[in-house]
Amino acid sequence: MQTTITRSSGAPATRSVPSTRRARGLRAGLVAIAGATALALSGCASPEPIELGADTVVVDVRTPAEYAAGHLDGAVNLDLTSGQLAAEIPALDAEGDYVVYCKSGNRSAQATALMEDAGLDVTDAGSMQQAADATGLPIVQ
């Protein structure tokens, strides 16, 4: 479909405008793709259970303020962004078993890599909610 637009100078300009039906179809297709992508990324499946042994240490690598607002019951706070985790790694038990989580899973992945590089046995539990679901630990304040 062609539409003629008159510029302020008086010269006509022509541009293509998609038909309403085509635009609606394109919009519906994009909405369907976005919905399918969101569903796939949301992880419809429940997380794999994480077995906690008597000596497993659950590590929250968020900031102290985030930790104070809510954390998994029994978790210790070793802030990744402040460098606290990196400073504490040499003091961690090399024979220990660790489960790490954060807010979204980004910092826990970074912390897991650091800890694995140090030779520690560590499980990345992802976000706090994913960690709660996988471990069965309640979120407390």
GROMACS .gro file of C-alpha atoms in nm:
model
  141
    1MET     CA    1   0.000   0.000   0.000
    2GLN     CA    2   0.139   0.343  -0.091
    3THR     CA    3   0.066   0.656   0.111
    4THR     CA    4   0.145   1.006  -0.007
    5ILE     CA    5   0.265   1.246   0.257
    6THR     CA    6   0.302   1.616   0.190
    7ARG     CA    7   0.610   1.770   0.347
    8SER     CA    8   0.604   2.119   0.495
    9SER     CA    9   0.794   2.234   0.187
   10GLY     CA   10   0.497   2.127  -0.021
   11ALA     CA   11   0.687   1.846  -0.200
   12PRO     CA   12   0.504   1.511  -0.188
   13ALA     CA   13   0.686   1.207  -0.046
   14THR     CA   14   0.570   0.850  -0.087
   15ARG     CA   15   0.639   0.569   0.156
   16SER     CA   16   0.524   0.213   0.198
   17VAL     CA   17   0.289   0.138   0.485
   18PRO     CA   18   0.212  -0.225   0.564
   19SER     CA   19  -0.150  -0.322   0.536
   20THR     CA   20  -0.339  -0.348   0.861
   21ARG     CA   21  -0.399  -0.722   0.814
   22ARG     CA   22  -0.031  -0.787   0.747
   23ALA     CA   23   0.076  -0.577   1.046
   24ARG     CA   24  -0.166  -0.764   1.275
   25GLY     CA   25  -0.037  -1.098   1.148
   26LEU     CA   26   0.323  -0.992   1.202
   27ARG     CA   27   0.241  -0.865   1.551
   28ALA     CA   28   0.061  -1.189   1.641
   29GLY     CA   29   0.357  -1.392   1.516
   30LEU     CA   30   0.601  -1.187   1.723
   31VAL     CA   31   0.384  -1.221   2.033
   32ALA     CA   32   0.371  -1.600   1.984
   33ILE     CA   33   0.748  -1.619   1.941
   34ALA     CA   34   0.806  -1.403   2.248
   35GLY     CA   35   0.569  -1.616   2.454
   36ALA     CA   36   0.734  -1.940   2.345
   37THR     CA   37   1.079  -1.798   2.418
   38ALA     CA   38   0.976  -1.679   2.765
   39LEU     CA   39   0.825  -2.019   2.839
   40ALA     CA   40   1.141  -2.197   2.728
   41LEU     CA   41   1.365  -1.965   2.929
   42SER     CA   42   1.153  -1.987   3.242
   43GLY     CA   43   1.259  -2.345   3.295
   44CYS     CA   44   0.921  -2.513   3.314
   45ALA     CA   45   1.080  -2.825   3.456
   46SER     CA   46   1.149  -2.830   3.826
   47PRO     CA   47   1.515  -2.794   3.922
   48GLU     CA   48   1.725  -3.101   3.985
   49PRO     CA   49   1.721  -3.182   4.356
   50ILE     CA   50   2.042  -3.102   4.541
   51GLU     CA   51   2.128  -3.344   4.820
   52LEU     CA   52   2.268  -3.169   5.126
   53GLY     CA   53   2.500  -3.370   5.344
   54ALA     CA   54   2.557  -3.299   5.711
   55ASP     CA   55   2.875  -3.109   5.620
   56THR     CA   56   2.747  -2.925   5.312
   57VAL     CA   57   2.806  -2.551   5.332
   58VAL     CA   58   2.546  -2.336   5.157
   59VAL     CA   59   2.704  -2.011   5.038
   60ASP     CA   60   2.511  -1.695   4.949
   61VAL     CA   61   2.739  -1.480   4.731
   62ARG     CA   62   2.514  -1.172   4.729
   63THR     CA   63   2.582  -0.848   4.913
   64PRO     CA   64   2.524  -0.826   5.290
   65ALA     CA   65   2.217  -0.606   5.228
   66GLU     CA   66   2.067  -0.866   4.991
   67TYR     CA   67   2.146  -1.141   5.243
   68ALA     CA   68   1.979  -0.944   5.525
   69ALA     CA   69   1.663  -0.905   5.315
   70GLY     CA   70   1.627  -1.283   5.293
   71HIS     CA   71   1.849  -1.589   5.250
   72LEU     CA   72   1.837  -1.966   5.268
   73ASP     CA   73   1.823  -2.100   5.621
   74GLY     CA   74   2.177  -2.178   5.740
   75ALA     CA   75   2.354  -2.012   5.446
   76VAL     CA   76   2.676  -1.822   5.504
   77ASN     CA   77   2.726  -1.490   5.327
   78LEU     CA   78   3.050  -1.450   5.129
   79ASP     CA   79   3.000  -1.150   4.902
   80LEU     CA   80   3.145  -1.210   4.556
   81THR     CA   81   3.147  -0.849   4.433
   82SER     CA   82   3.336  -0.712   4.733
   83GLY     CA   83   3.611  -0.972   4.698
   84GLN     CA   84   3.516  -1.138   5.026
   85LEU     CA   85   3.461  -1.478   4.860
   86ALA     CA   86   3.797  -1.469   4.681
   87ALA     CA   87   3.970  -1.375   5.007
   88GLU     CA   88   3.801  -1.661   5.197
   89ILE     CA   89   3.857  -1.938   4.939
   90PRO     CA   90   4.204  -2.033   5.072
   91ALA     CA   91   4.054  -2.081   5.420
   92LEU     CA   92   3.769  -2.308   5.298
   93ASP     CA   93   3.793  -2.680   5.368
   94ALA     CA   94   3.935  -2.846   5.054
   95GLU     CA   95   3.741  -3.164   5.147
   96GLY     CA   96   3.417  -2.973   5.198
   97ASP     CA   97   3.104  -2.979   4.984
   98TYR     CA   98   2.962  -2.640   4.882
   99VAL     CA   99   2.635  -2.519   4.729
  100VAL     CA  100   2.639  -2.162   4.595
  101TYR     CA  101   2.351  -1.930   4.504
  102CYS     CA  102   2.284  -1.560   4.436
  103LYS     CA  103   1.996  -1.345   4.310
  104SER     CA  104   1.974  -1.454   3.946
  105GLY     CA  105   2.242  -1.716   3.891
  106ASN     CA  106   2.503  -1.486   3.737
  107ARG     CA  107   2.720  -1.431   4.044
  108SER     CA  108   2.677  -1.792   4.156
  109ALA     CA  109   2.821  -1.908   3.822
  110GLN     CA  110   3.119  -1.674   3.868
  111ALA     CA  111   3.168  -1.791   4.227
  112THR     CA  112   3.143  -2.155   4.123
  113ALA     CA  113   3.416  -2.104   3.863
  114LEU     CA  114   3.643  -1.940   4.122
  115MET     CA  115   3.584  -2.216   4.373
  116GLU     CA  116   3.632  -2.495   4.119
  117ASP     CA  117   3.958  -2.333   4.004
  118ALA     CA  118   4.071  -2.361   4.367
  119GLY     CA  119   3.990  -2.733   4.362
  120LEU     CA  120   3.673  -2.718   4.570
  121ASP     CA  121   3.369  -2.943   4.521
  122VAL     CA  122   3.091  -2.694   4.449
  123THR     CA  123   2.740  -2.702   4.306
  124ASP     CA  124   2.592  -2.394   4.140
  125ALA     CA  125   2.231  -2.375   4.261
  126GLY     CA  126   2.153  -2.060   4.056
  127SER     CA  127   1.912  -1.807   4.200
  128MET     CA  128   1.791  -1.805   4.560
  129GLN     CA  129   1.449  -1.938   4.456
  130GLN     CA  130   1.605  -2.213   4.242
  131ALA     CA  131   1.833  -2.302   4.534
  132ALA     CA  132   1.538  -2.312   4.775
  133ASP     CA  133   1.342  -2.536   4.538
  134ALA     CA  134   1.637  -2.769   4.474
  135THR     CA  135   1.755  -2.800   4.835
  136GLY     CA  136   1.424  -2.775   5.020
  137LEU     CA  137   1.572  -2.506   5.247
  138PRO     CA  138   1.334  -2.227   5.350
  139ILE     CA  139   1.404  -1.860   5.280
  140VAL     CA  140   1.443  -1.671   5.608
  141GLN     CA  141   1.532  -1.316   5.719
   0.00000   0.00000   0.00000
